[in-house]
Coordinates of N, CA and C and ligand atoms in Angstrom, one line a residue:
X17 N -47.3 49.6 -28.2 CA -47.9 50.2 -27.0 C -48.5 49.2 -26.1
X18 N -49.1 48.2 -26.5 CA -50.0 47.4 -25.7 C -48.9 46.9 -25.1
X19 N -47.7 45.5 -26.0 CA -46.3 45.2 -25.7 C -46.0 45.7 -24.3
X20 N -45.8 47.1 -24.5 CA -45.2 47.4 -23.0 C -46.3 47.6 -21.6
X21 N -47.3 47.8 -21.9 CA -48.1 47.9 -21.3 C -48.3 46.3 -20.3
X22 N -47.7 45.2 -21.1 CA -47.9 44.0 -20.5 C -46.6 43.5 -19.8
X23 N -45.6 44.6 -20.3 CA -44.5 44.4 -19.8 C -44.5 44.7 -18.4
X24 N -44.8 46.6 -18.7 CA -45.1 46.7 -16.7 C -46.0 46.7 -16.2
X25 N -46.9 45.5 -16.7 CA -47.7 44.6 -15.7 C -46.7 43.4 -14.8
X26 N -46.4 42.5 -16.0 CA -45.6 42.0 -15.7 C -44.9 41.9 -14.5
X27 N -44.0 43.3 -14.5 CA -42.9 43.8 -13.8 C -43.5 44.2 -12.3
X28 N -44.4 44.7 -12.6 CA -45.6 44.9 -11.3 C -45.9 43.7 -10.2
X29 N -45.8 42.8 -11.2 CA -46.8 41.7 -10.6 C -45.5 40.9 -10.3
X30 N -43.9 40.8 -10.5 CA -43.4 40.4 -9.4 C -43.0 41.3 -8.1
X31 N -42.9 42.1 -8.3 CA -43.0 43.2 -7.6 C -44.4 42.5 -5.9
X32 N -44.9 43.0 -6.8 CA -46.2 42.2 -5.6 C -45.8 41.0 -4.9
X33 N -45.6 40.1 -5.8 CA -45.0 38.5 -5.3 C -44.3 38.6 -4.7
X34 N -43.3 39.9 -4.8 CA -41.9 39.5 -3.9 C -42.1 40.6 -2.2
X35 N -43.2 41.6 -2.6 CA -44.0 41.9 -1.5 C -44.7 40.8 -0.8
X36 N -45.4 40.2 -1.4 CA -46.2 38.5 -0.8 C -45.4 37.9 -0.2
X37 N -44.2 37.4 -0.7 CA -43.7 36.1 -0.9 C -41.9 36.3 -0.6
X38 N -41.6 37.6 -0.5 CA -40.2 37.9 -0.1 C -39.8 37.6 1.5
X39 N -40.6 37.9 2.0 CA -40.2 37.4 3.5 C -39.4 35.4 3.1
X40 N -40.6 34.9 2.9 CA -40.1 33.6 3.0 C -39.1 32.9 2.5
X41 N -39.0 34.0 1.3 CA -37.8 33.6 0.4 C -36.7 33.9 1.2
X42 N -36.4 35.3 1.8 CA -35.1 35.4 2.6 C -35.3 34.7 3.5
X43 N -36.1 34.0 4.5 CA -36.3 32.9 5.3 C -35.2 32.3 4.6
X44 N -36.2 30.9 4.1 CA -35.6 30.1 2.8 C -34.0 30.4 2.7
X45 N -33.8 31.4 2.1 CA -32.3 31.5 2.0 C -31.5 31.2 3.6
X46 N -31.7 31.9 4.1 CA -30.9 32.1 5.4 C -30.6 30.6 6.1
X47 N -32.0 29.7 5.9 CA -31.9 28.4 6.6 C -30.9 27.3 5.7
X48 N -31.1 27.6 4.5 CA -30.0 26.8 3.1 C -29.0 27.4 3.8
X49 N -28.4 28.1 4.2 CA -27.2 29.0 4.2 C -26.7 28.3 5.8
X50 N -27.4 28.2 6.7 CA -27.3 28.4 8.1 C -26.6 26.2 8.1
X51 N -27.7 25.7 6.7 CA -27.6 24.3 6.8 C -26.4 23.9 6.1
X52 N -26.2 24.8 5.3 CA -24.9 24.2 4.6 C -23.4 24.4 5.5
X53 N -23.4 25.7 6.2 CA -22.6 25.9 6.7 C -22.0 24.7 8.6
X54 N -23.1 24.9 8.9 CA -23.0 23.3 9.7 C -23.0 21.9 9.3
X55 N -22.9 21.7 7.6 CA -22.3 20.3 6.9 C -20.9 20.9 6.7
X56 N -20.6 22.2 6.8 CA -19.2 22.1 5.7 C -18.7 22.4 7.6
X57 N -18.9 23.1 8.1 CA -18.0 22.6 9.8 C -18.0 21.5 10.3
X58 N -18.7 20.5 10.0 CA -18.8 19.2 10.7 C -18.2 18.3 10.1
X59 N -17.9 18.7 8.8 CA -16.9 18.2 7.9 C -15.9 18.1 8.0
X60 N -15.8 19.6 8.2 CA -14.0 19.6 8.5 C -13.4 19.1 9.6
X61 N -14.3 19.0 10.3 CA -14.2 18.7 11.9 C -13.9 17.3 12.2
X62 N -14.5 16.4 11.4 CA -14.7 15.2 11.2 C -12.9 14.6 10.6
X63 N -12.5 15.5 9.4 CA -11.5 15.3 9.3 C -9.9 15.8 10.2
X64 N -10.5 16.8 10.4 CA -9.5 16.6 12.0 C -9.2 15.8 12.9
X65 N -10.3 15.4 13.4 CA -10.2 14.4 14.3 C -9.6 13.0 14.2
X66 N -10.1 12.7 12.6 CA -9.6 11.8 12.2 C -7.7 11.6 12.1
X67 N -7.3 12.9 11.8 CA -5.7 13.3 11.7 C -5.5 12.9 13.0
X68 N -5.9 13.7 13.8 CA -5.6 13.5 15.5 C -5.7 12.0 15.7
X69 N -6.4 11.1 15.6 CA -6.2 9.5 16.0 C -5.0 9.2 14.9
X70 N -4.7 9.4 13.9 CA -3.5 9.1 13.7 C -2.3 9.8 14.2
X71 N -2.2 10.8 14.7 CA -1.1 11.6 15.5 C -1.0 10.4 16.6
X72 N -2.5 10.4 17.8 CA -2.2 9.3 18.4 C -1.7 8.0 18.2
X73 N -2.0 7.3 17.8 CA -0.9 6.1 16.8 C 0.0 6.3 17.1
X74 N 0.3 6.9 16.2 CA 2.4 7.5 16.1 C 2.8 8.0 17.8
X75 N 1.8 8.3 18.5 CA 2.4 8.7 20.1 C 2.5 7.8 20.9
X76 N 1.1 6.4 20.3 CA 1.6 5.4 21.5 C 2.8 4.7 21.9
X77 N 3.8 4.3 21.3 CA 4.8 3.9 21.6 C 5.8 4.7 22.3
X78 N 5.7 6.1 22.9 CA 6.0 7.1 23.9 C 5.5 6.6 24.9
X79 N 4.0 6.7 24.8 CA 3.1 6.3 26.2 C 4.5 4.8 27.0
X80 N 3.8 4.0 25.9 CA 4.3 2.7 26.7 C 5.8 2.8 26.9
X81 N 6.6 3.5 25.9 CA 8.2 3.4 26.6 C 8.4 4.3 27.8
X82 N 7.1 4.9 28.6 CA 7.4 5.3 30.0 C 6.9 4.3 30.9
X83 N 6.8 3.4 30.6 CA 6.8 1.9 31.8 C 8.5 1.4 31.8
X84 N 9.1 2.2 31.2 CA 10.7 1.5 31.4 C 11.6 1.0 30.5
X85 N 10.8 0.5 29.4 CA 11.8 0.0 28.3 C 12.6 0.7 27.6
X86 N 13.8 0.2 27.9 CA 14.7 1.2 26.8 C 15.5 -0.1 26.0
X87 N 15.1 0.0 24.7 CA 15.7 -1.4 24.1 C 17.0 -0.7 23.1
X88 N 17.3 -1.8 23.2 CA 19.1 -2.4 22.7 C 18.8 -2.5 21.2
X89 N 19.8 -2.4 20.1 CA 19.4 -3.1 18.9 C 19.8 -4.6 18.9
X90 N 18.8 -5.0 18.3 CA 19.5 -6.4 17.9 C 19.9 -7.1 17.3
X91 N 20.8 -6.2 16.8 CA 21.8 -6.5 15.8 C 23.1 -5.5 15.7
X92 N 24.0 -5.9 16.3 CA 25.9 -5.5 16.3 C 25.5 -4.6 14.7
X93 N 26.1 -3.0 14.6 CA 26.2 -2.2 13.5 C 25.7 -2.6 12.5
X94 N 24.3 -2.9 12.6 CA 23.3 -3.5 11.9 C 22.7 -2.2 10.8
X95 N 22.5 -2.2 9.2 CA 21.4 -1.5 8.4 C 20.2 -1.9 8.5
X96 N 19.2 -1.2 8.0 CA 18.4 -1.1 7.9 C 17.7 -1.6 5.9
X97 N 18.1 -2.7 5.6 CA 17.3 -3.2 4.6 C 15.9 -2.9 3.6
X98 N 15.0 -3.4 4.6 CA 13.3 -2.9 3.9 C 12.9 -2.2 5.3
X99 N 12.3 -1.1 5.6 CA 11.9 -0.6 6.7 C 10.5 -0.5 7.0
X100 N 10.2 -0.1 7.9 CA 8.5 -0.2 8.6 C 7.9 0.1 7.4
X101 N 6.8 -0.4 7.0 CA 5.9 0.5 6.0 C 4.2 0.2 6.6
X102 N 3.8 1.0 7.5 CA 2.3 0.4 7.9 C 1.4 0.7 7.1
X103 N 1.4 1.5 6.1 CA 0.3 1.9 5.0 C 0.6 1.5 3.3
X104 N 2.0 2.6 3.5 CA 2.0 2.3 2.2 C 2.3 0.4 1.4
X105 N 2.2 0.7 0.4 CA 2.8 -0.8 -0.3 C 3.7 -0.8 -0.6
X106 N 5.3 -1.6 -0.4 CA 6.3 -1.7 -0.9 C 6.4 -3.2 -1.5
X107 N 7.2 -3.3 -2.6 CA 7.1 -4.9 -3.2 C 8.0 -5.2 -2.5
X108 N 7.5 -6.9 -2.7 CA 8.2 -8.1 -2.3 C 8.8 -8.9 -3.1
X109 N 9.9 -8.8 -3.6 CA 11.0 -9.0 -4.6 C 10.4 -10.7 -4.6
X110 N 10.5 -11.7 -3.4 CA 10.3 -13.0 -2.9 C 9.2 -13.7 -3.3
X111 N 8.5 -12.4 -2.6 CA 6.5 -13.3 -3.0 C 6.2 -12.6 -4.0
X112 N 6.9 -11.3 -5.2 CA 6.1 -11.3 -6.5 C 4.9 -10.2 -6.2
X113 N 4.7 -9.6 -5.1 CA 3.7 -8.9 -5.0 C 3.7 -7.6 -4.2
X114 N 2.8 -6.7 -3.9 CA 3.2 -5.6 -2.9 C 2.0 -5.7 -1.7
X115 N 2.6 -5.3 -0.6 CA 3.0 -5.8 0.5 C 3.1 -4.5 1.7
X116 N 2.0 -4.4 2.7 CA 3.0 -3.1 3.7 C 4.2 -4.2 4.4
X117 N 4.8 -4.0 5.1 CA 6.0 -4.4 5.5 C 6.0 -4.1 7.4
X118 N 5.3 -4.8 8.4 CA 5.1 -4.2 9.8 C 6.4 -4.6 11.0
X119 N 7.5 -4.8 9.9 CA 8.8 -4.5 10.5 C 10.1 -4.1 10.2
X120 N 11.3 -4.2 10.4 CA 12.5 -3.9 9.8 C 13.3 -5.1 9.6
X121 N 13.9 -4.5 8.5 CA 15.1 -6.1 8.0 C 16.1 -5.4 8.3
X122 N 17.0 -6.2 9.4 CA 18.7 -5.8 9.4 C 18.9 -6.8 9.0
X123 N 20.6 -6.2 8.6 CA 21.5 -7.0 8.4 C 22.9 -6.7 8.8
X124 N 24.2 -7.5 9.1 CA 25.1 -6.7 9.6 C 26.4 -7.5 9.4
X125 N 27.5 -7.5 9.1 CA 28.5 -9.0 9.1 C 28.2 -9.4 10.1
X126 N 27.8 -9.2 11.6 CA 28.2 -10.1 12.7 C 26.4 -10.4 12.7
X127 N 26.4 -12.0 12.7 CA 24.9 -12.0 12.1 C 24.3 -12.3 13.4
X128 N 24.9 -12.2 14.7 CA 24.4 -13.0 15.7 C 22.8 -11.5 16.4
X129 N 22.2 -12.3 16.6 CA 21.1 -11.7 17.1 C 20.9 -11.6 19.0
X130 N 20.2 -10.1 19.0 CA 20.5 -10.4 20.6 C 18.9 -10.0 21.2
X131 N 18.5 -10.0 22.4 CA 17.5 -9.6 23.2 C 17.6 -8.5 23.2
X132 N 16.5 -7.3 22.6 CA 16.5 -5.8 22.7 C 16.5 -5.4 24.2
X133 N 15.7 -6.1 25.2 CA 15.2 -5.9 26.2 C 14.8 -7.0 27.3
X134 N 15.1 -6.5 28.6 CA 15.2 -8.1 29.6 C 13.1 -8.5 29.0
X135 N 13.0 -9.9 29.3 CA 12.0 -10.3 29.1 C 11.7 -11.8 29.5
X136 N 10.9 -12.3 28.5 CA 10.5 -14.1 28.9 C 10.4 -14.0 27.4
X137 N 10.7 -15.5 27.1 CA 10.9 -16.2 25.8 C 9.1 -16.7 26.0
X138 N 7.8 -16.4 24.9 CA 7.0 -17.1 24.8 C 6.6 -17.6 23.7
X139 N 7.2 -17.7 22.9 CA 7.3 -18.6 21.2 C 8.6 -18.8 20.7
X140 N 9.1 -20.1 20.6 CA 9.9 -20.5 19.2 C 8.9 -21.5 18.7
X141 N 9.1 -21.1 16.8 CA 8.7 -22.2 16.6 C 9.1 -21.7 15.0
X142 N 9.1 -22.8 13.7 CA 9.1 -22.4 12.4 C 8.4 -22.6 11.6
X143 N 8.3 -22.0 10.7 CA 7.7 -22.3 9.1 C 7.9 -21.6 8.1
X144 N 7.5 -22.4 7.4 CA 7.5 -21.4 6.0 C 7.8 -20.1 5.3
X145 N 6.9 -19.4 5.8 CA 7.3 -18.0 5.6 C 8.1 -17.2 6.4
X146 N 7.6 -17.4 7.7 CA 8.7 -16.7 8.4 C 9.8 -16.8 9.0
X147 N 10.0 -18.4 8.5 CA 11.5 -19.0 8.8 C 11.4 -19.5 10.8
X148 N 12.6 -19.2 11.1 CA 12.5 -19.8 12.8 C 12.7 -18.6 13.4
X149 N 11.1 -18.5 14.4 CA 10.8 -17.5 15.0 C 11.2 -17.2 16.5
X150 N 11.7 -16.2 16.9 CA 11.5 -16.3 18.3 C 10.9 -14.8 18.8
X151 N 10.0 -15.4 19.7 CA 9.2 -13.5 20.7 C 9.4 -13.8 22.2
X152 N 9.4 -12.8 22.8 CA 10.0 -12.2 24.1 C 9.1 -11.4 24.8
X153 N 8.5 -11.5 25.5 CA 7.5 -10.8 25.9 C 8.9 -9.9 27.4
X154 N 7.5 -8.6 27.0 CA 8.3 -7.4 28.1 C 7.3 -6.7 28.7
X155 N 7.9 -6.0 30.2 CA 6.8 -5.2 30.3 C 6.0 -4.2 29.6
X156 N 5.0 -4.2 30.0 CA 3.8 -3.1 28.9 C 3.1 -3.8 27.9
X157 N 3.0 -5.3 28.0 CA 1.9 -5.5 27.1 C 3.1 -5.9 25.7
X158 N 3.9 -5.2 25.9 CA 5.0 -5.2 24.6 C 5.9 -6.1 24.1
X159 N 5.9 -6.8 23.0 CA 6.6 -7.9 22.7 C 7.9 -7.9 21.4
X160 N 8.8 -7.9 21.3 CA 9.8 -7.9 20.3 C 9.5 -9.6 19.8
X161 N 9.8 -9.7 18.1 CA 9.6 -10.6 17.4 C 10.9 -10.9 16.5
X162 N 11.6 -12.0 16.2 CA 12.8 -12.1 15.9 C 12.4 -12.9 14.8
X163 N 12.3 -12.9 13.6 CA 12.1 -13.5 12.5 C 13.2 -13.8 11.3
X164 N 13.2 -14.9 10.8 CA 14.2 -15.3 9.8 C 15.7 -15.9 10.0
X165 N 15.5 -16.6 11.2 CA 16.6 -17.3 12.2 C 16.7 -18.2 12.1
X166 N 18.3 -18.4 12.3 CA 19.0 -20.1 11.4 C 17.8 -20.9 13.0
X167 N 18.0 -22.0 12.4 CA 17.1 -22.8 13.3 C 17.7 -23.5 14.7
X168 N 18.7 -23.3 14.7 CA 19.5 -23.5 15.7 C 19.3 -22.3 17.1
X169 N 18.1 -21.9 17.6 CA 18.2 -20.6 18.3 C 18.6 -21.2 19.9
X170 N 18.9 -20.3 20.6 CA 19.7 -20.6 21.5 C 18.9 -20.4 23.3
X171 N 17.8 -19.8 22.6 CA 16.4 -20.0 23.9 C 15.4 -21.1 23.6
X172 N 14.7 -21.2 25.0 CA 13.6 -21.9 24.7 C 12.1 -21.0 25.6
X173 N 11.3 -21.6 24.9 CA 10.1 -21.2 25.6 C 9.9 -20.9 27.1
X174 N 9.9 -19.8 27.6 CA 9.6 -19.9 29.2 C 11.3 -19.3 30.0
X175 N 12.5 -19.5 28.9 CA 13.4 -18.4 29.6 C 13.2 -17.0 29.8
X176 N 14.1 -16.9 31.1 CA 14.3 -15.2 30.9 C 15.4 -15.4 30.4
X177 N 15.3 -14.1 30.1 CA 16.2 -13.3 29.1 C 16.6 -12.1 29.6
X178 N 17.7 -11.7 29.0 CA 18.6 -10.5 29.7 C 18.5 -9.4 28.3
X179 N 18.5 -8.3 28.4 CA 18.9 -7.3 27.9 C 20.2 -7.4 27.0
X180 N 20.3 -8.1 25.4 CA 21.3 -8.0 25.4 C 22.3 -9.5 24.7
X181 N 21.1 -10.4 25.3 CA 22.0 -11.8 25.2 C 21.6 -12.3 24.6
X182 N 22.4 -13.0 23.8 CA 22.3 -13.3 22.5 C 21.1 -14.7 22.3
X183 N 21.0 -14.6 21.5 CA 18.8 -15.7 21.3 C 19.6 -16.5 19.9
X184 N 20.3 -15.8 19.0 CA 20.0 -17.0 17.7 C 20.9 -16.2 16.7
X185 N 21.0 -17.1 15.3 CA 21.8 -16.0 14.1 C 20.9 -15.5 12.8
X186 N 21.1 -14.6 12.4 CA 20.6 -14.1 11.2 C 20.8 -15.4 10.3
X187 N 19.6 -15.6 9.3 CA 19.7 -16.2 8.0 C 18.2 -15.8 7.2
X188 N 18.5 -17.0 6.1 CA 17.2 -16.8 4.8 C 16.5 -17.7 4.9
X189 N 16.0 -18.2 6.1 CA 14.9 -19.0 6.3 C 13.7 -18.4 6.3
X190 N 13.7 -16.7 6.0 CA 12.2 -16.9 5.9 C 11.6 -16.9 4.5
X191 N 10.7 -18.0 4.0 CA 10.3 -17.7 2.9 C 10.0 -16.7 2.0
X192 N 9.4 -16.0 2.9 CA 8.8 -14.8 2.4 C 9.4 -13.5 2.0
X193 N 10.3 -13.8 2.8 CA 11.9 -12.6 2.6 C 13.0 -13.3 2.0
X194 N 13.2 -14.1 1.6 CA 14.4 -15.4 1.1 C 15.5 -14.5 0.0
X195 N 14.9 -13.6 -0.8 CA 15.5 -13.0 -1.9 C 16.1 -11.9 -1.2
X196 N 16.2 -11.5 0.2 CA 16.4 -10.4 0.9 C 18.3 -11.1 1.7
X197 N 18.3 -12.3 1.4 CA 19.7 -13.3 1.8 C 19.4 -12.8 3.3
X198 N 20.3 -13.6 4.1 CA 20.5 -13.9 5.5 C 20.5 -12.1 6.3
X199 N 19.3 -12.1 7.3 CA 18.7 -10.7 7.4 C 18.2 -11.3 8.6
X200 N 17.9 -10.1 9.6 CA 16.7 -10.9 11.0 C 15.7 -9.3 10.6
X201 N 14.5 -10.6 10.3 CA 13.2 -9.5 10.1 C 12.8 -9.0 11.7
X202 N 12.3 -8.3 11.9 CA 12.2 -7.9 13.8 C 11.2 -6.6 14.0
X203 N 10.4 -7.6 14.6 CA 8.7 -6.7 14.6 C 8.6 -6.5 16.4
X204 N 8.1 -5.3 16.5 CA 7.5 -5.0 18.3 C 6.2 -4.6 18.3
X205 N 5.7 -5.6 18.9 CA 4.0 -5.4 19.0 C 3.6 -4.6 20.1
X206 N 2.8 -4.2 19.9 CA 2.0 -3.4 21.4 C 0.7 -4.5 21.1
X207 N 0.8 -5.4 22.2 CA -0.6 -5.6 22.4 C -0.2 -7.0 21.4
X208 N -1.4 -7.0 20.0 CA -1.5 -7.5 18.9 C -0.9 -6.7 18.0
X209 N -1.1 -5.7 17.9 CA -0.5 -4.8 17.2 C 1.1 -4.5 16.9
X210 N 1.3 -4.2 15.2 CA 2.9 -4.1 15.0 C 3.1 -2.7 15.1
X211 N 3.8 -1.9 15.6 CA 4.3 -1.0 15.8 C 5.5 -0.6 15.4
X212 N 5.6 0.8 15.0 CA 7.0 1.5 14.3 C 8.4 0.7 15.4
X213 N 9.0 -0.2 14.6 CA 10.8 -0.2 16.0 C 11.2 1.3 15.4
X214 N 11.2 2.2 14.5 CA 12.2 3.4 14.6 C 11.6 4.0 15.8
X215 N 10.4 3.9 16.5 CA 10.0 4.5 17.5 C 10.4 4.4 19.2
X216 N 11.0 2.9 18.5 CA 12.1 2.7 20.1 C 13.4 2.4 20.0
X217 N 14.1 2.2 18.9 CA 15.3 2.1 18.5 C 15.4 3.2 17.6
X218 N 17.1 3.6 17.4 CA 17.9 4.5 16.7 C 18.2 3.9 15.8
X219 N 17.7 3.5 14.6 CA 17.7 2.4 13.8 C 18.6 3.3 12.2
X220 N 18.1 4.4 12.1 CA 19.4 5.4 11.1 C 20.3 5.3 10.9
X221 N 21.1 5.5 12.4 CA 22.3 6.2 12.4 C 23.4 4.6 12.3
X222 N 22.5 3.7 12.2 CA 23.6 2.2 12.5 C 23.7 1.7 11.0
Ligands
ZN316 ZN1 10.9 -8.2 6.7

């Protein structure tokens, strides 16, 4: 008898407390609730946007190919070898290691190499890794990069160049690609930046 007697005291006395003390607690709640839900929208939100600057990425090379350029391949019924990889890692049979990859390897029987697009010759030069280089600057900031070329190339520094005409021949001068046999590695910058070529060339279907 007493036992229960202390029970619905007990029971009384939160009763009272939550008469006292209930307001603030539903306060309390409502503001946890009101705060969590503005971390988990800002969240998501955060990650959207993020998606969206990579959508952009992938769009800039649209932007710039409306200043005019429409490029050629450079390479006669040329494949497509090792292809763009700007994130992921693909290995490098050559250097032993993995590697993103920020251009394309053709290759084709007819090994001769041409100008994707009219422009100005502003580097030859060789080494090591990347064998004998030639870049071409074009309008928009945009530059095509010819890598892994017999050393014999057929421009110099400060020509123009035509759309088309021929710069140098495919080979395995570049170190770094060597195990890949006579190939022209071939990168298009925006800016500093390497940029997708399937984004300006039809590089698939060849
Ligand atoms: Zn390559």
């Amino acid at each position: 008898m007493n036992s229960q007697i202390k029970i619905k005291k007990r029971g009384e006395g939160f009763k009272n407390f939550l008469k006292k003390y209930g307001y603030f607690i539903a306060v309390g709640i409502i503001v946890l609730a009101v705060t969590l839900s503005i971390i988990l929208t800002n969240g998501v939100k955060t990650s959207v946007d993020e998606a969206s600057n990579l959508d952009m990425a992938t769009k800039e090379p649209v932007e710039v190919g409306s200043v005019g350029l429409n490029f050629a391949l450079p390479m006669e019924n040329c494949e497509v070898v090792h292809d763009y990889s700007r994130d992921a890692l693909i290995f490098n049979e050559s250097m032993g290691w993995f590697e993103t990859h920020k251009g394309v390897d053709l290759k084709s029987n007819n090994s001769k190499v041409y100008a994707c697009e009219s422009g100005e010759v502003i580097k030859v030069y060789t080494n090591t890794l990347e064998g004998t280089v030639v870049e071409i600057k074009h309008d928009g900031n945009i530059t095509t990069k010819y890598s892994s070329l017999d050393s014999n190339v057929l421009v110099k520094v400060g020509d123009k160049v035509k759309k088309g005409q021929e710069i140098g021949i495919a080979s395995n001068s570049a170190g770094e690609e060597v195990q890949t046999g006579a190939h022209l590695h071939f990168e298009i910058l925006n800016g500093d930046n390497q940029v997708n070529p399937n984004d300006y060339l039809s590089l698939s279907n060849k």
